[in-house]
mmCIF file of N, CA and C in Angstrom:
data_model
loop_
_atom_site.group_PDB
_atom_site.id
_atom_site.type_symbol
_atom_site.label_atom_id
_atom_site.label_comp_id
_atom_site.label_asym_id
_atom_site.label_seq_id
_atom_site.Cartn_x
_atom_site.Cartn_y
_atom_site.Cartn_z
ATOM 1 N N MET A 1 0.808 -1.349 -0.141
ATOM 2 C CA MET A 1 0.203 0.167 -0.708
ATOM 3 C C MET A 1 0.819 1.652 0.120
ATOM 4 N N VAL A 2 0.442 1.747 -0.724
ATOM 5 C CA VAL A 2 1.585 3.282 -1.011
ATOM 6 C C VAL A 2 0.940 4.690 -0.730
ATOM 7 N N SER A 3 1.462 4.575 0.053
ATOM 8 C CA SER A 3 0.572 6.101 1.061
ATOM 9 C C SER A 3 1.306 7.789 0.872
ATOM 10 N N GLN A 4 0.523 8.865 0.004
ATOM 11 C CA GLN A 4 1.208 9.704 -0.442
ATOM 12 C C GLN A 4 0.307 11.208 0.688
ATOM 13 N N SER A 5 1.218 11.948 1.024
ATOM 14 C CA SER A 5 0.797 13.419 1.806
ATOM 15 C C SER A 5 0.003 14.114 0.796
ATOM 16 N N PRO A 6 -0.677 14.469 0.896
ATOM 17 C CA PRO A 6 -1.311 15.971 0.278
ATOM 18 C C PRO A 6 -0.337 17.614 -0.073
ATOM 19 N N ASP A 7 -0.222 17.616 -0.399
ATOM 20 C CA ASP A 7 0.700 18.871 -0.514
ATOM 21 C C ASP A 7 1.763 18.837 0.374
ATOM 22 N N SER A 8 2.656 18.067 -0.346
ATOM 23 C CA SER A 8 4.206 17.899 0.581
ATOM 24 C C SER A 8 5.119 18.773 -0.199
ATOM 25 N N SER A 9 5.806 19.330 0.398
ATOM 26 C CA SER A 9 6.255 20.152 -0.261
ATOM 27 C C SER A 9 7.852 19.629 -0.017
ATOM 28 N N SER A 10 9.300 19.921 -1.025
ATOM 29 C CA SER A 10 10.726 19.441 -1.006
ATOM 30 C C SER A 10 10.658 20.463 0.227
ATOM 31 N N LEU A 11 12.455 20.627 0.314
ATOM 32 C CA LEU A 11 12.791 21.602 0.896
ATOM 33 C C LEU A 11 13.392 22.917 -0.325
ATOM 34 N N ALA A 12 13.795 22.291 -1.096
ATOM 35 C CA ALA A 12 13.307 23.046 -2.344
ATOM 36 C C ALA A 12 12.251 23.872 -2.861
ATOM 37 N N GLU A 13 11.510 23.943 -2.344
ATOM 38 C CA GLU A 13 10.434 24.003 -3.012
ATOM 39 C C GLU A 13 10.220 25.739 -2.251
ATOM 40 N N VAL A 14 10.443 24.898 -0.663
ATOM 41 C CA VAL A 14 10.227 25.621 0.630
ATOM 42 C C VAL A 14 10.935 27.027 0.261
ATOM 43 N N LEU A 15 12.348 26.570 0.019
ATOM 44 C CA LEU A 15 13.621 27.305 -0.175
ATOM 45 C C LEU A 15 13.814 29.061 -1.200
ATOM 46 N N ASP A 16 12.918 28.059 -2.182
ATOM 47 C CA ASP A 16 12.025 29.294 -2.876
ATOM 48 C C ASP A 16 11.223 30.052 -3.262
ATOM 49 N N ARG A 17 10.091 29.452 -2.524
ATOM 50 C CA ARG A 17 9.112 30.455 -1.257
ATOM 51 C C ARG A 17 9.446 31.513 -1.045
ATOM 52 N N ILE A 18 10.591 30.823 0.217
ATOM 53 C CA ILE A 18 11.266 32.046 1.270
ATOM 54 C C ILE A 18 11.670 32.962 0.463
ATOM 55 N N LEU A 19 13.066 32.545 -0.312
ATOM 56 C CA LEU A 19 13.280 33.723 -1.355
ATOM 57 C C LEU A 19 12.494 34.629 -2.034
ATOM 58 N N ASP A 20 11.414 33.331 -2.407
ATOM 59 C CA ASP A 20 10.864 35.023 -3.625
ATOM 60 C C ASP A 20 9.826 35.884 -2.375
ATOM 61 N N LYS A 21 9.487 35.154 -1.449
ATOM 62 C CA LYS A 21 8.364 36.133 -0.879
ATOM 63 C C LYS A 21 8.987 37.050 0.753
ATOM 64 N N GLY A 22 10.333 36.475 1.380
ATOM 65 C CA GLY A 22 10.754 36.776 1.780
ATOM 66 C C GLY A 22 10.568 36.661 2.971
ATOM 67 N N ILE A 23 11.739 36.979 4.359
ATOM 68 C CA ILE A 23 10.904 36.851 5.706
ATOM 69 C C ILE A 23 11.793 37.612 6.236
ATOM 70 N N VAL A 24 11.204 38.908 6.957
ATOM 71 C CA VAL A 24 11.687 39.521 8.586
ATOM 72 C C VAL A 24 11.330 38.260 9.476
ATOM 73 N N VAL A 25 12.354 38.103 10.379
ATOM 74 C CA VAL A 25 11.944 38.601 12.008
ATOM 75 C C VAL A 25 12.779 39.451 12.753
ATOM 76 N N ASP A 26 12.128 40.479 13.285
ATOM 77 C CA ASP A 26 12.572 42.133 14.478
ATOM 78 C C ASP A 26 12.319 40.960 15.531
ATOM 79 N N THR A 27 13.134 41.215 16.456
ATOM 80 C CA THR A 27 12.456 40.464 17.842
ATOM 81 C C THR A 27 13.192 41.390 18.865
ATOM 82 N N TRP A 28 13.173 41.701 20.014
ATOM 83 C CA TRP A 28 13.458 42.332 21.181
ATOM 84 C C TRP A 28 13.045 42.377 22.445
ATOM 85 N N ALA A 29 14.278 41.874 23.094
ATOM 86 C CA ALA A 29 13.324 41.689 24.427
ATOM 87 C C ALA A 29 14.603 42.027 25.652
ATOM 88 N N ARG A 30 13.921 41.968 26.796
ATOM 89 C CA ARG A 30 14.535 43.057 27.711
ATOM 90 C C ARG A 30 15.191 42.014 29.401
ATOM 91 N N VAL A 31 15.317 41.866 29.848
ATOM 92 C CA VAL A 31 15.034 40.901 31.115
ATOM 93 C C VAL A 31 15.233 42.115 32.312
ATOM 94 N N SER A 32 14.613 42.353 33.117
ATOM 95 C CA SER A 32 14.613 42.734 34.621
ATOM 96 C C SER A 32 15.309 42.350 35.484
ATOM 97 N N LEU A 33 14.957 42.257 36.506
ATOM 98 C CA LEU A 33 15.390 42.241 38.043
ATOM 99 C C LEU A 33 14.970 43.310 39.030
ATOM 100 N N VAL A 34 13.865 43.611 39.633
ATOM 101 C CA VAL A 34 14.085 44.928 40.591
ATOM 102 C C VAL A 34 13.616 45.638 40.297
ATOM 103 N N GLY A 35 14.040 45.779 38.936
ATOM 104 C CA GLY A 35 13.506 46.949 37.862
ATOM 105 C C GLY A 35 15.036 47.790 37.494
ATOM 106 N N ILE A 36 16.102 46.794 37.624
ATOM 107 C CA ILE A 36 17.630 46.935 37.274
ATOM 108 C C ILE A 36 17.955 46.189 35.804
ATOM 109 N N GLU A 37 17.714 47.016 34.824
ATOM 110 C CA GLU A 37 18.156 45.706 33.435
ATOM 111 C C GLU A 37 19.087 45.084 33.342
ATOM 112 N N ILE A 38 18.769 43.576 33.342
ATOM 113 C CA ILE A 38 20.192 43.476 33.347
ATOM 114 C C ILE A 38 19.881 42.375 31.777
ATOM 115 N N LEU A 39 20.075 42.395 31.194
ATOM 116 C CA LEU A 39 20.038 42.048 29.494
ATOM 117 C C LEU A 39 19.261 42.948 28.802
ATOM 118 N N ALA A 40 20.100 42.952 27.603
ATOM 119 C CA ALA A 40 18.805 43.322 26.412
ATOM 120 C C ALA A 40 19.720 42.573 25.497
ATOM 121 N N ILE A 41 18.488 42.335 24.460
ATOM 122 C CA ILE A 41 18.913 41.861 22.861
ATOM 123 C C ILE A 41 17.681 42.123 21.956
ATOM 124 N N GLU A 42 18.480 42.802 20.706
ATOM 125 C CA GLU A 42 18.117 43.128 19.291
ATOM 126 C C GLU A 42 18.200 42.003 18.649
ATOM 127 N N ALA A 43 17.202 41.625 17.291
ATOM 128 C CA ALA A 43 18.098 40.757 17.023
ATOM 129 C C ALA A 43 16.790 40.576 15.139
ATOM 130 N N ARG A 44 17.672 41.311 14.059
ATOM 131 C CA ARG A 44 16.897 41.515 13.066
ATOM 132 C C ARG A 44 17.486 40.577 12.414
ATOM 133 N N VAL A 45 16.225 39.139 11.854
ATOM 134 C CA VAL A 45 17.159 38.455 11.026
ATOM 135 C C VAL A 45 16.136 38.608 9.297
ATOM 136 N N VAL A 46 16.754 38.800 8.267
ATOM 137 C CA VAL A 46 16.385 38.622 7.253
ATOM 138 C C VAL A 46 16.413 37.640 6.495
ATOM 139 N N VAL A 47 15.463 37.019 5.740
ATOM 140 C CA VAL A 47 16.167 36.052 4.789
ATOM 141 C C VAL A 47 14.852 36.388 3.781
ATOM 142 N N ALA A 48 15.318 36.604 2.635
ATOM 143 C CA ALA A 48 14.625 37.226 1.018
ATOM 144 C C ALA A 48 16.033 37.715 -0.159
ATOM 145 N N SER A 49 15.081 37.748 -1.045
ATOM 146 C CA SER A 49 15.478 37.827 -1.733
ATOM 147 C C SER A 49 16.297 39.197 -1.580
ATOM 148 N N VAL A 50 17.413 39.568 -2.637
ATOM 149 C CA VAL A 50 18.138 40.603 -2.942
ATOM 150 C C VAL A 50 16.861 41.757 -3.014
ATOM 151 N N ASP A 51 15.673 41.467 -3.806
ATOM 152 C CA ASP A 51 15.138 42.641 -3.383
ATOM 153 C C ASP A 51 14.342 43.111 -2.466
ATOM 154 N N THR A 52 13.198 42.074 -1.945
ATOM 155 C CA THR A 52 12.955 41.782 -0.815
ATOM 156 C C THR A 52 13.803 42.387 0.347
ATOM 157 N N PHE A 53 14.797 42.426 0.476
ATOM 158 C CA PHE A 53 15.449 42.879 1.616
ATOM 159 C C PHE A 53 15.875 44.257 0.736
ATOM 160 N N LEU A 54 16.565 44.884 0.733
ATOM 161 C CA LEU A 54 16.730 46.155 -0.118
ATOM 162 C C LEU A 54 15.411 47.221 0.373
ATOM 163 N N HIS A 55 14.121 46.565 -0.423
ATOM 164 C CA HIS A 55 13.271 47.476 -0.137
ATOM 165 C C HIS A 55 12.550 47.101 1.747
ATOM 166 N N TYR A 56 12.826 46.028 2.573
ATOM 167 C CA TYR A 56 13.213 46.459 4.315
ATOM 168 C C TYR A 56 14.188 46.562 4.181
ATOM 169 N N ALA A 57 15.148 46.715 3.615
ATOM 170 C CA ALA A 57 16.590 48.161 4.414
ATOM 171 C C ALA A 57 16.245 49.911 4.006
ATOM 172 N N GLU A 58 15.368 49.701 2.837
ATOM 173 C CA GLU A 58 14.890 51.570 2.998
ATOM 174 C C GLU A 58 14.262 51.733 3.799
ATOM 175 N N GLU A 59 12.867 50.705 3.832
ATOM 176 C CA GLU A 59 11.595 51.250 4.645
ATOM 177 C C GLU A 59 12.925 51.267 6.383
ATOM 178 N N ILE A 60 13.490 50.573 6.666
ATOM 179 C CA ILE A 60 13.215 50.299 7.935
ATOM 180 C C ILE A 60 14.767 51.900 7.929
ATOM 181 N N THR A 61 15.353 52.291 7.570
ATOM 182 C CA THR A 61 16.289 53.994 7.198
ATOM 183 C C THR A 61 14.954 54.786 6.925
ATOM 184 N N LYS A 62 13.795 55.000 6.262
ATOM 185 C CA LYS A 62 12.596 55.906 6.506
ATOM 186 C C LYS A 62 12.278 55.825 7.632
ATOM 187 N N ILE A 63 12.685 54.849 8.370
ATOM 188 C CA ILE A 63 11.059 54.945 9.530
ATOM 189 C C ILE A 63 12.587 55.313 10.903
ATOM 190 N N GLU A 64 13.981 55.264 11.521
ATOM 191 C CA GLU A 64 15.319 55.281 11.553
ATOM 192 C C GLU A 64 15.471 57.228 11.327
ATOM 193 N N ILE A 65 15.084 57.669 10.536
ATOM 194 C CA ILE A 65 15.225 58.879 10.078
ATOM 195 C C ILE A 65 14.254 59.416 10.476
ATOM 196 N N ALA A 66 13.274 59.339 10.715
ATOM 197 C CA ALA A 66 11.733 59.562 11.403
ATOM 198 C C ALA A 66 11.718 60.089 11.926
ATOM 199 N N ALA A 67 12.440 59.138 13.319
ATOM 200 C CA ALA A 67 12.288 58.541 14.723
ATOM 201 C C ALA A 67 13.428 60.245 15.665
ATOM 202 N N ARG A 68 14.749 60.540 14.972
ATOM 203 C CA ARG A 68 15.662 61.210 14.435
ATOM 204 C C ARG A 68 14.818 62.572 14.951
ATOM 205 N N GLU A 69 14.217 62.277 13.487
ATOM 206 C CA GLU A 69 13.763 64.004 13.585
ATOM 207 C C GLU A 69 12.237 64.707 14.193
ATOM 208 N N GLU A 70 11.845 63.392 14.705
ATOM 209 C CA GLU A 70 11.777 63.731 15.621
ATOM 210 C C GLU A 70 11.545 64.293 17.543
ATOM 211 N N LYS A 71 12.923 63.970 17.623
ATOM 212 C CA LYS A 71 13.204 63.637 19.211
ATOM 213 C C LYS A 71 13.704 65.710 19.093
ATOM 214 N N PRO A 72 12.846 65.912 20.192
ATOM 215 C CA PRO A 72 13.310 67.454 20.583
ATOM 216 C C PRO A 72 14.888 67.263 20.735
ATOM 217 N N ALA A 73 15.324 68.894 20.032
ATOM 218 C CA ALA A 73 16.152 68.993 20.282
ATOM 219 C C ALA A 73 16.962 69.197 21.976
ATOM 220 N N ILE A 74 17.537 69.333 23.067
ATOM 221 C CA ILE A 74 17.529 69.201 24.410
ATOM 222 C C ILE A 74 18.656 70.784 23.907
ATOM 223 N N ALA A 75 17.515 71.950 25.045
ATOM 224 C CA ALA A 75 18.339 72.655 25.276
ATOM 225 C C ALA A 75 19.636 73.337 26.096
ATOM 226 N N ALA A 76 20.823 73.862 25.494
ATOM 227 C CA ALA A 76 21.994 73.549 26.951
ATOM 228 C C ALA A 76 21.971 74.405 27.538
#
């Protein structure tokens, strides 16, 4: 008896889809004890085609520039 699983994908098909559409994982974590920050971790993982990565990087740059412009200047 031969058993077939419907919609089974090979590793090559999965990688092709990931590189075509792209995956972005953006994680931020902070560990504190009694109000004292012990550990902070920030990670950005991008697995994508070059076009997807360039689009993502361009959008992140725009967000960072906008965040810097919104901060009021500190008077001396």
